Short mmCIF file of N, CA and C in Angstrom, two decimals:
data_model
loop_
_atom_site.label_atom_id
_atom_site.label_comp_id
_atom_site.label_asym_id
_atom_site.label_seq_id
_atom_site.Cartn_x
_atom_site.Cartn_y
_atom_site.Cartn_z
N ALA A 1 120.06 -29.56 -17.66
CA ALA A 1 121.08 -30.42 -17.09
C ALA A 1 120.47 -31.23 -15.94
N ASN A 2 121.10 -32.34 -15.64
CA ASN A 2 120.63 -33.10 -14.48
C ASN A 2 121.11 -32.42 -13.20
N GLU A 3 120.73 -32.99 -12.05
CA GLU A 3 121.01 -32.35 -10.76
C GLU A 3 122.50 -32.18 -10.50
N LYS A 4 123.32 -33.10 -10.98
CA LYS A 4 124.76 -33.03 -10.74
C LYS A 4 125.50 -32.29 -11.85
N TYR A 5 124.77 -31.79 -12.85
CA TYR A 5 125.35 -31.10 -14.00
C TYR A 5 126.35 -31.98 -14.75
N SER A 6 126.12 -33.30 -14.70
CA SER A 6 127.00 -34.22 -15.41
C SER A 6 126.40 -34.66 -16.75
N THR A 7 125.12 -34.39 -16.95
CA THR A 7 124.45 -34.69 -18.21
C THR A 7 123.66 -33.47 -18.64
N ILE A 8 123.81 -33.10 -19.90
CA ILE A 8 123.10 -31.94 -20.44
C ILE A 8 122.12 -32.42 -21.50
N TYR A 9 120.87 -31.99 -21.39
CA TYR A 9 119.84 -32.25 -22.39
C TYR A 9 119.64 -30.96 -23.17
N TYR A 10 119.55 -31.04 -24.48
CA TYR A 10 119.48 -29.83 -25.29
C TYR A 10 118.75 -30.09 -26.61
N THR A 11 118.40 -29.01 -27.29
CA THR A 11 117.73 -29.09 -28.59
C THR A 11 118.76 -29.02 -29.70
N ARG A 12 118.59 -29.88 -30.70
CA ARG A 12 119.43 -29.79 -31.90
C ARG A 12 118.50 -29.71 -33.10
N CYS A 13 118.73 -28.69 -33.94
CA CYS A 13 117.93 -28.50 -35.14
C CYS A 13 118.84 -28.46 -36.36
N GLU A 14 118.43 -29.13 -37.40
CA GLU A 14 119.12 -29.02 -38.68
C GLU A 14 118.79 -27.65 -39.26
N LYS A 15 119.67 -27.12 -40.09
CA LYS A 15 119.42 -25.81 -40.69
C LYS A 15 118.20 -25.84 -41.60
N THR A 16 118.02 -26.93 -42.30
CA THR A 16 116.87 -27.08 -43.19
C THR A 16 116.39 -28.51 -43.09
N PRO A 17 115.13 -28.75 -43.46
CA PRO A 17 114.64 -30.13 -43.48
C PRO A 17 115.47 -30.99 -44.43
N LYS A 18 115.52 -32.29 -44.15
CA LYS A 18 116.31 -33.19 -45.00
C LYS A 18 115.69 -33.37 -46.38
N THR A 19 114.38 -33.30 -46.46
CA THR A 19 113.69 -33.39 -47.75
C THR A 19 112.69 -32.25 -47.86
N LYS A 20 112.18 -32.01 -49.06
CA LYS A 20 111.23 -30.92 -49.27
C LYS A 20 109.95 -31.11 -48.48
N ASN A 21 109.55 -32.34 -48.26
CA ASN A 21 108.31 -32.62 -47.55
C ASN A 21 108.50 -32.82 -46.06
N ASP A 22 109.72 -32.73 -45.59
CA ASP A 22 110.01 -33.00 -44.18
C ASP A 22 109.79 -31.74 -43.34
N SER A 23 108.86 -31.80 -42.40
CA SER A 23 108.61 -30.66 -41.51
C SER A 23 109.19 -30.88 -40.12
N VAL A 24 109.90 -31.99 -39.93
CA VAL A 24 110.48 -32.32 -38.62
C VAL A 24 112.00 -32.28 -38.73
N TRP A 25 112.61 -31.37 -37.98
CA TRP A 25 114.07 -31.36 -37.99
C TRP A 25 114.68 -30.90 -36.67
N CYS A 26 113.88 -30.79 -35.61
CA CYS A 26 114.42 -30.49 -34.29
C CYS A 26 114.18 -31.68 -33.36
N VAL A 27 115.22 -32.07 -32.63
CA VAL A 27 115.16 -33.21 -31.71
C VAL A 27 115.81 -32.82 -30.39
N ILE A 28 115.64 -33.66 -29.37
CA ILE A 28 116.30 -33.45 -28.08
C ILE A 28 117.38 -34.50 -27.93
N GLN A 29 118.58 -34.04 -27.60
CA GLN A 29 119.73 -34.92 -27.41
C GLN A 29 120.30 -34.72 -26.01
N LYS A 30 121.23 -35.60 -25.65
CA LYS A 30 121.95 -35.42 -24.39
C LYS A 30 123.40 -35.80 -24.58
N THR A 31 124.23 -35.27 -23.71
CA THR A 31 125.64 -35.63 -23.66
C THR A 31 126.03 -35.69 -22.18
N THR A 32 126.97 -36.58 -21.86
CA THR A 32 127.37 -36.80 -20.48
C THR A 32 128.86 -36.49 -20.33
N ARG A 33 129.19 -35.85 -19.23
CA ARG A 33 130.60 -35.52 -18.97
C ARG A 33 131.35 -36.77 -18.55
N SER A 34 132.47 -36.99 -19.19
CA SER A 34 133.35 -38.10 -18.86
C SER A 34 134.74 -37.50 -18.64
N GLY A 35 135.10 -37.26 -17.39
CA GLY A 35 136.35 -36.57 -17.10
C GLY A 35 136.20 -35.11 -17.52
N SER A 36 137.09 -34.64 -18.39
CA SER A 36 137.01 -33.27 -18.88
C SER A 36 136.35 -33.18 -20.25
N ARG A 37 135.86 -34.30 -20.75
CA ARG A 37 135.24 -34.34 -22.08
C ARG A 37 133.76 -34.68 -21.98
N TRP A 38 133.05 -34.44 -23.06
CA TRP A 38 131.64 -34.79 -23.17
C TRP A 38 131.49 -35.91 -24.18
N THR A 39 130.58 -36.84 -23.88
CA THR A 39 130.38 -38.00 -24.75
C THR A 39 129.71 -37.57 -26.07
N LYS A 40 129.75 -38.48 -27.03
CA LYS A 40 129.07 -38.24 -28.30
C LYS A 40 127.58 -38.04 -28.03
N PRO A 41 126.95 -37.03 -28.65
CA PRO A 41 125.52 -36.78 -28.41
C PRO A 41 124.67 -38.01 -28.70
N GLU A 42 123.66 -38.20 -27.84
CA GLU A 42 122.76 -39.34 -27.95
C GLU A 42 121.33 -38.82 -28.10
N LEU A 43 120.58 -39.37 -29.03
CA LEU A 43 119.20 -38.97 -29.25
C LEU A 43 118.34 -39.38 -28.06
N VAL A 44 117.59 -38.44 -27.50
CA VAL A 44 116.72 -38.71 -26.36
C VAL A 44 115.26 -38.72 -26.79
N LEU A 45 114.88 -37.75 -27.64
CA LEU A 45 113.49 -37.64 -28.03
C LEU A 45 113.36 -37.02 -29.41
N SER A 46 112.61 -37.69 -30.27
CA SER A 46 112.24 -37.15 -31.57
C SER A 46 110.85 -37.67 -31.87
N SER A 47 110.18 -37.03 -32.81
CA SER A 47 108.84 -37.46 -33.14
C SER A 47 108.56 -37.21 -34.61
N THR A 48 107.90 -38.16 -35.25
CA THR A 48 107.48 -37.96 -36.62
C THR A 48 106.26 -37.04 -36.68
N ALA A 49 105.68 -36.72 -35.51
CA ALA A 49 104.47 -35.88 -35.45
C ALA A 49 104.79 -34.40 -35.34
N GLY A 50 106.07 -34.02 -35.25
CA GLY A 50 106.43 -32.61 -35.15
C GLY A 50 107.78 -32.41 -34.51
N ASN A 51 108.19 -31.15 -34.44
CA ASN A 51 109.47 -30.78 -33.84
C ASN A 51 109.37 -30.77 -32.32
N VAL A 52 110.46 -31.09 -31.64
CA VAL A 52 110.53 -31.06 -30.19
C VAL A 52 111.77 -30.28 -29.76
N GLY A 53 111.69 -29.65 -28.59
CA GLY A 53 112.84 -28.89 -28.10
C GLY A 53 112.58 -28.29 -26.73
N HIS A 54 113.53 -27.49 -26.27
CA HIS A 54 113.45 -26.79 -24.99
C HIS A 54 113.21 -27.75 -23.82
N PRO A 55 114.06 -28.75 -23.61
CA PRO A 55 113.82 -29.72 -22.54
C PRO A 55 114.00 -29.11 -21.15
N ALA A 56 113.08 -29.47 -20.24
CA ALA A 56 113.17 -29.11 -18.83
C ALA A 56 113.08 -30.41 -18.05
N LEU A 57 114.15 -30.77 -17.37
CA LEU A 57 114.28 -32.08 -16.76
C LEU A 57 114.01 -32.03 -15.26
N ALA A 58 113.24 -33.01 -14.76
CA ALA A 58 113.06 -33.16 -13.31
C ALA A 58 114.38 -33.62 -12.70
N ALA A 59 114.55 -33.40 -11.41
CA ALA A 59 115.81 -33.71 -10.74
C ALA A 59 116.20 -35.18 -10.86
N ASP A 60 115.22 -36.08 -10.87
CA ASP A 60 115.53 -37.51 -10.94
C ASP A 60 115.71 -38.02 -12.37
N GLU A 61 115.57 -37.14 -13.35
CA GLU A 61 115.71 -37.47 -14.77
C GLU A 61 114.63 -38.44 -15.27
N ILE A 62 113.58 -38.62 -14.50
CA ILE A 62 112.50 -39.53 -14.89
C ILE A 62 111.45 -38.81 -15.73
N THR A 63 111.24 -37.53 -15.47
CA THR A 63 110.22 -36.74 -16.16
C THR A 63 110.88 -35.57 -16.87
N MET A 64 110.38 -35.26 -18.07
CA MET A 64 110.87 -34.11 -18.82
C MET A 64 109.69 -33.40 -19.45
N ILE A 65 109.68 -32.07 -19.34
CA ILE A 65 108.70 -31.24 -20.03
C ILE A 65 109.43 -30.57 -21.18
N PHE A 66 108.76 -30.48 -22.32
CA PHE A 66 109.39 -29.89 -23.50
C PHE A 66 108.34 -29.17 -24.33
N ALA A 67 108.81 -28.34 -25.25
CA ALA A 67 107.93 -27.66 -26.20
C ALA A 67 107.93 -28.48 -27.49
N GLY A 68 106.76 -28.57 -28.11
CA GLY A 68 106.69 -29.34 -29.35
C GLY A 68 105.54 -28.92 -30.23
N SER A 69 105.73 -29.10 -31.53
CA SER A 69 104.68 -28.81 -32.51
C SER A 69 104.00 -30.11 -32.93
N LEU A 70 103.81 -31.01 -31.97
CA LEU A 70 103.25 -32.31 -32.25
C LEU A 70 101.76 -32.20 -32.60
N THR A 71 101.30 -33.10 -33.44
CA THR A 71 99.88 -33.13 -33.76
C THR A 71 99.08 -33.52 -32.52
N GLY A 72 97.86 -33.00 -32.43
CA GLY A 72 97.02 -33.30 -31.28
C GLY A 72 97.13 -32.29 -30.17
N GLY A 73 97.85 -31.20 -30.41
CA GLY A 73 97.97 -30.16 -29.40
C GLY A 73 96.88 -29.12 -29.53
N TYR A 74 96.99 -28.06 -28.73
CA TYR A 74 96.00 -26.99 -28.71
C TYR A 74 96.39 -25.81 -29.59
N GLY A 75 97.66 -25.71 -29.94
CA GLY A 75 98.14 -24.60 -30.75
C GLY A 75 99.31 -25.04 -31.59
N ASN A 76 100.03 -24.06 -32.12
CA ASN A 76 101.18 -24.38 -32.97
C ASN A 76 102.26 -25.10 -32.19
N LYS A 77 102.60 -24.55 -31.02
CA LYS A 77 103.58 -25.18 -30.14
C LYS A 77 102.99 -25.26 -28.74
N ASP A 78 103.02 -26.45 -28.16
CA ASP A 78 102.47 -26.70 -26.83
C ASP A 78 103.57 -27.24 -25.92
N LEU A 79 103.28 -27.28 -24.63
CA LEU A 79 104.15 -27.95 -23.68
C LEU A 79 103.63 -29.37 -23.47
N TRP A 80 104.57 -30.32 -23.50
CA TRP A 80 104.28 -31.75 -23.38
C TRP A 80 105.15 -32.33 -22.28
N MET A 81 104.78 -33.50 -21.79
CA MET A 81 105.56 -34.18 -20.76
C MET A 81 105.80 -35.63 -21.17
N VAL A 82 106.98 -36.11 -20.89
CA VAL A 82 107.31 -37.52 -21.08
C VAL A 82 107.89 -38.06 -19.78
N SER A 83 107.69 -39.35 -19.55
CA SER A 83 108.23 -40.01 -18.37
C SER A 83 108.89 -41.32 -18.78
N ARG A 84 109.66 -41.88 -17.86
CA ARG A 84 110.30 -43.18 -18.10
C ARG A 84 110.52 -43.87 -16.77
N GLU A 85 110.83 -45.14 -16.81
CA GLU A 85 110.99 -45.93 -15.59
C GLU A 85 112.26 -45.60 -14.83
N SER A 86 113.33 -45.30 -15.57
CA SER A 86 114.59 -44.92 -14.94
C SER A 86 115.36 -44.04 -15.91
N ALA A 87 116.43 -43.41 -15.41
CA ALA A 87 117.22 -42.50 -16.24
C ALA A 87 117.93 -43.23 -17.38
N ARG A 88 118.02 -44.54 -17.32
CA ARG A 88 118.67 -45.32 -18.37
C ARG A 88 117.68 -45.86 -19.40
N LYS A 89 116.40 -45.71 -19.14
CA LYS A 89 115.36 -46.23 -20.05
C LYS A 89 114.92 -45.13 -21.01
N PRO A 90 114.31 -45.52 -22.14
CA PRO A 90 113.78 -44.50 -23.06
C PRO A 90 112.50 -43.88 -22.53
N PHE A 91 112.23 -42.65 -22.98
CA PHE A 91 110.99 -41.98 -22.59
C PHE A 91 109.81 -42.62 -23.30
N GLN A 92 108.66 -42.61 -22.62
CA GLN A 92 107.42 -43.14 -23.19
C GLN A 92 106.75 -42.07 -24.04
N GLU A 93 105.52 -42.32 -24.48
CA GLU A 93 104.82 -41.40 -25.37
C GLU A 93 104.55 -40.05 -24.68
N PRO A 94 104.68 -38.94 -25.43
CA PRO A 94 104.41 -37.62 -24.86
C PRO A 94 102.95 -37.44 -24.49
N VAL A 95 102.73 -36.70 -23.40
CA VAL A 95 101.39 -36.35 -22.94
C VAL A 95 101.29 -34.82 -22.93
N ASN A 96 100.26 -34.28 -23.56
CA ASN A 96 100.06 -32.84 -23.59
C ASN A 96 99.70 -32.35 -22.19
N LEU A 97 100.24 -31.20 -21.78
CA LEU A 97 99.96 -30.67 -20.44
C LEU A 97 98.54 -30.12 -20.31
N GLY A 98 97.78 -30.09 -21.38
CA GLY A 98 96.37 -29.72 -21.29
C GLY A 98 96.09 -28.26 -21.54
N ASN A 99 94.78 -27.93 -21.62
CA ASN A 99 94.40 -26.57 -22.00
C ASN A 99 94.43 -25.58 -20.84
N GLU A 100 94.80 -26.00 -19.64
CA GLU A 100 95.07 -25.03 -18.58
C GLU A 100 96.39 -24.32 -18.85
N ILE A 101 97.36 -25.07 -19.38
CA ILE A 101 98.68 -24.52 -19.72
C ILE A 101 98.73 -24.07 -21.18
N ASN A 102 98.28 -24.92 -22.09
CA ASN A 102 98.41 -24.67 -23.52
C ASN A 102 97.21 -23.91 -24.08
N THR A 103 97.50 -23.10 -25.11
CA THR A 103 96.48 -22.27 -25.75
C THR A 103 96.58 -22.46 -27.26
N SER A 104 95.80 -21.69 -28.00
CA SER A 104 95.90 -21.71 -29.46
C SER A 104 97.15 -21.00 -29.94
N GLY A 105 97.84 -20.32 -29.04
CA GLY A 105 99.11 -19.66 -29.37
C GLY A 105 100.28 -20.60 -29.16
N ASP A 106 101.43 -20.02 -28.80
CA ASP A 106 102.65 -20.80 -28.57
C ASP A 106 103.00 -20.80 -27.09
N GLU A 107 103.33 -21.98 -26.57
CA GLU A 107 103.90 -22.14 -25.23
C GLU A 107 105.29 -22.74 -25.42
N LEU A 108 106.29 -22.07 -24.86
CA LEU A 108 107.68 -22.39 -25.14
C LEU A 108 108.54 -22.24 -23.88
N PHE A 109 109.79 -22.67 -23.99
CA PHE A 109 110.84 -22.44 -22.99
C PHE A 109 110.43 -22.82 -21.56
N PRO A 110 110.03 -24.08 -21.32
CA PRO A 110 109.70 -24.47 -19.95
C PRO A 110 110.93 -24.53 -19.06
N PHE A 111 110.72 -24.24 -17.79
CA PHE A 111 111.78 -24.37 -16.78
C PHE A 111 111.13 -24.93 -15.53
N LEU A 112 111.60 -26.08 -15.06
CA LEU A 112 111.07 -26.70 -13.85
C LEU A 112 111.88 -26.28 -12.64
N PHE A 113 111.19 -25.84 -11.61
CA PHE A 113 111.84 -25.50 -10.35
C PHE A 113 111.25 -26.37 -9.27
N ASP A 114 112.08 -27.10 -8.54
CA ASP A 114 111.63 -28.02 -7.48
C ASP A 114 110.65 -29.07 -8.00
N ASP A 115 110.69 -29.35 -9.28
CA ASP A 115 109.86 -30.38 -9.93
C ASP A 115 108.37 -30.11 -9.85
N SER A 116 107.93 -29.05 -9.17
CA SER A 116 106.50 -28.81 -9.04
C SER A 116 106.10 -27.39 -9.45
N THR A 117 107.06 -26.59 -9.83
CA THR A 117 106.78 -25.23 -10.29
C THR A 117 107.29 -25.10 -11.71
N LEU A 118 106.41 -24.73 -12.60
CA LEU A 118 106.73 -24.63 -14.02
C LEU A 118 106.69 -23.18 -14.46
N TYR A 119 107.82 -22.70 -14.95
CA TYR A 119 107.90 -21.38 -15.57
C TYR A 119 107.95 -21.61 -17.08
N PHE A 120 107.28 -20.76 -17.85
CA PHE A 120 107.30 -20.90 -19.30
C PHE A 120 106.90 -19.59 -19.95
N ALA A 121 107.08 -19.51 -21.27
CA ALA A 121 106.69 -18.34 -22.04
C ALA A 121 105.49 -18.69 -22.91
N SER A 122 104.59 -17.71 -23.07
CA SER A 122 103.40 -17.92 -23.89
C SER A 122 102.96 -16.62 -24.52
N ASP A 123 102.40 -16.73 -25.73
CA ASP A 123 101.77 -15.56 -26.33
C ASP A 123 100.26 -15.78 -26.45
N GLY A 124 99.73 -16.80 -25.77
CA GLY A 124 98.33 -17.14 -25.90
C GLY A 124 97.48 -16.93 -24.66
N HIS A 125 98.08 -16.42 -23.57
CA HIS A 125 97.33 -16.22 -22.34
C HIS A 125 96.98 -14.74 -22.11
N GLY A 126 97.05 -13.95 -23.17
CA GLY A 126 96.83 -12.50 -23.00
C GLY A 126 98.15 -11.87 -22.60
N GLY A 127 98.16 -11.05 -21.60
CA GLY A 127 99.40 -10.50 -21.10
C GLY A 127 99.78 -9.17 -21.70
N PHE A 128 101.06 -8.86 -21.65
CA PHE A 128 101.57 -7.55 -22.03
C PHE A 128 101.81 -7.41 -23.53
N GLY A 129 101.93 -8.54 -24.23
CA GLY A 129 102.21 -8.53 -25.66
C GLY A 129 103.38 -9.44 -25.97
N GLY A 130 103.38 -10.03 -27.15
CA GLY A 130 104.43 -10.96 -27.52
C GLY A 130 104.45 -12.13 -26.55
N LEU A 131 105.62 -12.73 -26.36
CA LEU A 131 105.77 -13.79 -25.37
C LEU A 131 105.89 -13.17 -23.98
N ASP A 132 105.14 -13.69 -23.03
CA ASP A 132 105.24 -13.28 -21.63
C ASP A 132 105.64 -14.49 -20.80
N LEU A 133 106.20 -14.21 -19.64
CA LEU A 133 106.60 -15.26 -18.71
C LEU A 133 105.47 -15.56 -17.73
N TYR A 134 105.24 -16.86 -17.49
CA TYR A 134 104.17 -17.33 -16.61
C TYR A 134 104.71 -18.37 -15.65
N VAL A 135 103.95 -18.60 -14.57
CA VAL A 135 104.29 -19.65 -13.62
C VAL A 135 103.03 -20.45 -13.30
N SER A 136 103.20 -21.76 -13.14
CA SER A 136 102.11 -22.66 -12.76
C SER A 136 102.67 -23.66 -11.76
N HIS A 137 101.82 -24.13 -10.85
CA HIS A 137 102.24 -25.07 -9.81
C HIS A 137 101.48 -26.38 -9.97
N ARG A 138 102.17 -27.50 -9.76
CA ARG A 138 101.55 -28.82 -9.85
C ARG A 138 101.16 -29.29 -8.45
N ASP A 139 99.91 -29.77 -8.32
CA ASP A 139 99.46 -30.27 -7.03
C ASP A 139 99.83 -31.75 -6.88
N TYR A 140 99.47 -32.33 -5.74
CA TYR A 140 99.84 -33.72 -5.46
C TYR A 140 99.20 -34.71 -6.42
N ALA A 141 98.08 -34.32 -7.03
CA ALA A 141 97.40 -35.19 -8.00
C ALA A 141 98.00 -35.07 -9.40
N GLY A 142 98.97 -34.16 -9.57
CA GLY A 142 99.62 -33.98 -10.86
C GLY A 142 98.98 -32.95 -11.75
N ASN A 143 98.01 -32.18 -11.23
CA ASN A 143 97.34 -31.15 -12.02
C ASN A 143 98.07 -29.82 -11.91
N TRP A 144 98.14 -29.10 -13.03
CA TRP A 144 98.81 -27.80 -13.07
C TRP A 144 97.79 -26.70 -12.80
N SER A 145 98.18 -25.71 -12.00
CA SER A 145 97.30 -24.59 -11.69
C SER A 145 97.23 -23.63 -12.88
N LYS A 146 96.22 -22.77 -12.85
CA LYS A 146 96.08 -21.75 -13.89
C LYS A 146 97.34 -20.88 -13.89
N PRO A 147 97.96 -20.69 -15.06
CA PRO A 147 99.20 -19.91 -15.12
C PRO A 147 98.99 -18.46 -14.68
N VAL A 148 99.98 -17.93 -13.97
CA VAL A 148 99.96 -16.55 -13.50
C VAL A 148 101.06 -15.79 -14.23
N ASN A 149 100.69 -14.65 -14.81
CA ASN A 149 101.65 -13.78 -15.50
C ASN A 149 102.61 -13.20 -14.46
N LEU A 150 103.92 -13.23 -14.73
CA LEU A 150 104.91 -12.74 -13.78
C LEU A 150 104.95 -11.22 -13.71
N GLY A 151 104.24 -10.54 -14.59
CA GLY A 151 104.09 -9.09 -14.49
C GLY A 151 105.33 -8.30 -14.86
N ALA A 152 105.19 -6.97 -14.76
CA ALA A 152 106.30 -6.05 -15.02
C ALA A 152 107.19 -6.03 -13.77
N PRO A 153 108.47 -5.81 -13.88
CA PRO A 153 109.19 -5.43 -15.10
C PRO A 153 109.69 -6.61 -15.94
N LEU A 154 109.39 -7.85 -15.53
CA LEU A 154 109.84 -8.99 -16.32
C LEU A 154 109.16 -9.01 -17.68
N ASN A 155 107.86 -8.79 -17.72
CA ASN A 155 107.12 -8.81 -18.97
C ASN A 155 106.90 -7.41 -19.51
N THR A 156 107.04 -7.30 -20.83
CA THR A 156 106.86 -6.02 -21.53
C THR A 156 106.05 -6.29 -22.79
N ILE A 157 105.91 -5.28 -23.65
CA ILE A 157 105.22 -5.49 -24.92
C ILE A 157 106.08 -6.29 -25.90
N ALA A 158 107.34 -6.48 -25.57
CA ALA A 158 108.26 -7.28 -26.40
C ALA A 158 108.12 -8.75 -26.02
N ASP A 159 108.95 -9.60 -26.62
CA ASP A 159 109.01 -11.02 -26.25
C ASP A 159 109.91 -11.18 -25.04
N ASP A 160 109.38 -11.77 -23.98
CA ASP A 160 110.13 -12.06 -22.76
C ASP A 160 110.00 -13.55 -22.50
N PHE A 161 111.12 -14.25 -22.39
CA PHE A 161 111.08 -15.72 -22.43
C PHE A 161 112.36 -16.31 -21.85
N GLY A 162 112.40 -17.63 -21.78
CA GLY A 162 113.63 -18.34 -21.42
C GLY A 162 114.14 -18.05 -20.03
N ILE A 163 113.25 -18.03 -19.03
CA ILE A 163 113.69 -17.75 -17.67
C ILE A 163 114.40 -18.99 -17.09
N ALA A 164 115.45 -18.74 -16.35
CA ALA A 164 116.19 -19.81 -15.67
C ALA A 164 116.70 -19.26 -14.36
N PHE A 165 116.72 -20.11 -13.35
CA PHE A 165 117.11 -19.66 -12.02
C PHE A 165 118.47 -20.22 -11.63
N HIS A 166 119.12 -19.52 -10.73
CA HIS A 166 120.43 -19.90 -10.22
C HIS A 166 120.27 -21.04 -9.22
N GLU A 167 120.76 -22.22 -9.61
CA GLU A 167 120.70 -23.42 -8.78
C GLU A 167 119.33 -23.58 -8.13
N ASN A 168 119.24 -23.62 -6.81
CA ASN A 168 117.96 -23.86 -6.13
C ASN A 168 117.39 -22.60 -5.50
N ASP A 169 117.69 -21.44 -6.08
CA ASP A 169 117.25 -20.17 -5.52
C ASP A 169 116.34 -19.46 -6.52
N ALA A 170 115.03 -19.45 -6.25
CA ALA A 170 114.06 -18.85 -7.17
C ALA A 170 114.04 -17.33 -7.08
N SER A 171 114.97 -16.73 -6.36
CA SER A 171 115.04 -15.27 -6.32
C SER A 171 116.16 -14.73 -7.20
N LYS A 172 116.94 -15.63 -7.82
CA LYS A 172 118.05 -15.19 -8.68
C LYS A 172 118.01 -15.97 -9.98
N GLY A 173 118.19 -15.29 -11.08
CA GLY A 173 118.20 -15.97 -12.36
C GLY A 173 118.33 -15.01 -13.52
N TYR A 174 118.02 -15.52 -14.71
CA TYR A 174 118.16 -14.75 -15.93
C TYR A 174 116.97 -15.05 -16.84
N PHE A 175 116.71 -14.15 -17.77
CA PHE A 175 115.71 -14.39 -18.80
C PHE A 175 116.13 -13.63 -20.05
N CYS A 176 115.48 -13.93 -21.15
CA CYS A 176 115.79 -13.30 -22.43
C CYS A 176 114.66 -12.38 -22.85
N SER A 177 114.98 -11.38 -23.67
CA SER A 177 113.97 -10.45 -24.17
C SER A 177 114.49 -9.78 -25.43
N ASN A 178 113.55 -9.38 -26.29
CA ASN A 178 113.95 -8.58 -27.46
C ASN A 178 113.45 -7.14 -27.31
N ARG A 179 113.34 -6.68 -26.07
CA ARG A 179 112.88 -5.31 -25.82
C ARG A 179 113.83 -4.31 -26.49
N PRO A 180 113.33 -3.15 -26.89
CA PRO A 180 114.11 -2.23 -27.72
C PRO A 180 115.34 -1.62 -27.06
N ASP A 181 115.46 -1.65 -25.74
CA ASP A 181 116.63 -1.05 -25.10
C ASP A 181 117.80 -2.01 -25.00
N GLY A 182 117.72 -3.15 -25.69
CA GLY A 182 118.82 -4.12 -25.68
C GLY A 182 119.88 -3.79 -26.71
N LEU A 183 120.74 -4.75 -26.95
CA LEU A 183 121.84 -4.56 -27.90
C LEU A 183 121.47 -5.03 -29.30
N GLY A 184 120.24 -5.53 -29.45
CA GLY A 184 119.80 -6.02 -30.75
C GLY A 184 119.40 -7.48 -30.68
N GLY A 185 118.32 -7.86 -31.37
CA GLY A 185 117.87 -9.24 -31.35
C GLY A 185 117.41 -9.62 -29.95
N ASP A 186 117.66 -10.86 -29.58
CA ASP A 186 117.29 -11.36 -28.25
C ASP A 186 118.46 -11.16 -27.30
N ASP A 187 118.22 -10.49 -26.19
CA ASP A 187 119.25 -10.20 -25.21
C ASP A 187 118.88 -10.78 -23.85
N MET A 188 119.87 -10.85 -22.97
CA MET A 188 119.62 -11.16 -21.57
C MET A 188 119.69 -9.83 -20.83
N PRO A 189 118.53 -9.24 -20.45
CA PRO A 189 118.53 -7.92 -19.83
C PRO A 189 119.34 -7.83 -18.54
N GLY A 190 119.58 -8.93 -17.89
CA GLY A 190 120.37 -8.90 -16.67
C GLY A 190 119.81 -9.85 -15.64
N ALA A 191 120.39 -9.82 -14.48
CA ALA A 191 119.97 -10.71 -13.41
C ALA A 191 118.63 -10.28 -12.86
N LEU A 192 117.86 -11.25 -12.41
CA LEU A 192 116.58 -10.97 -11.77
C LEU A 192 116.82 -10.40 -10.39
N GLU A 193 116.01 -9.43 -10.02
CA GLU A 193 115.95 -9.02 -8.63
C GLU A 193 115.19 -10.12 -7.90
N PRO A 194 115.19 -10.11 -6.57
CA PRO A 194 114.43 -11.15 -5.88
C PRO A 194 113.01 -11.28 -6.43
N LEU A 195 112.65 -12.49 -6.80
CA LEU A 195 111.37 -12.76 -7.46
C LEU A 195 110.52 -13.62 -6.55
N ARG A 196 109.51 -13.06 -5.97
CA ARG A 196 108.63 -13.78 -5.08
C ARG A 196 107.19 -13.43 -5.44
N GLU A 197 106.31 -14.41 -5.37
CA GLU A 197 104.89 -14.13 -5.59
C GLU A 197 104.32 -13.48 -4.33
N THR A 198 103.42 -12.53 -4.53
CA THR A 198 102.79 -11.87 -3.38
C THR A 198 101.32 -12.18 -3.35
#
């Protein structure tokens, strides 16, 4: 969502490809609140080079990081970034976040905090097993730092992913996991305890 929660960016996937040869069926759309209703969904980003999804929007709506299976990446699914001149203009060509962030595995579920801290899930940086949660920081030159595993108890041998924080407080939030003590499938284990790097 944007900073005012008046526009929501989200992934939309068709149940099956439109044709037998079509491998692209996930796109990023947006809808805007108008009074108590939401506008008709509008296409924001699609690519003939692969599926796109999991949008993470900067506060000014100028930059968006997303997961995609676009050609030219480092693995099956990588994190990419797109920018535009203003929130009313279309996004330009995607740029891969590079091999500091992306691996030969999957990088998914990005979440931007303060526009300079990137949380995401990966199964290609080693870790505890399955998808683990990582954090990386962007410097003034626009370079991302080496991702740091968020450790236990957030990460387990199961898939741990989809972290999101409560408004502007990086000590409160939620994440998803398919750890065996859940209710089945992917669950939200509960609220995060205060989360600070030491």
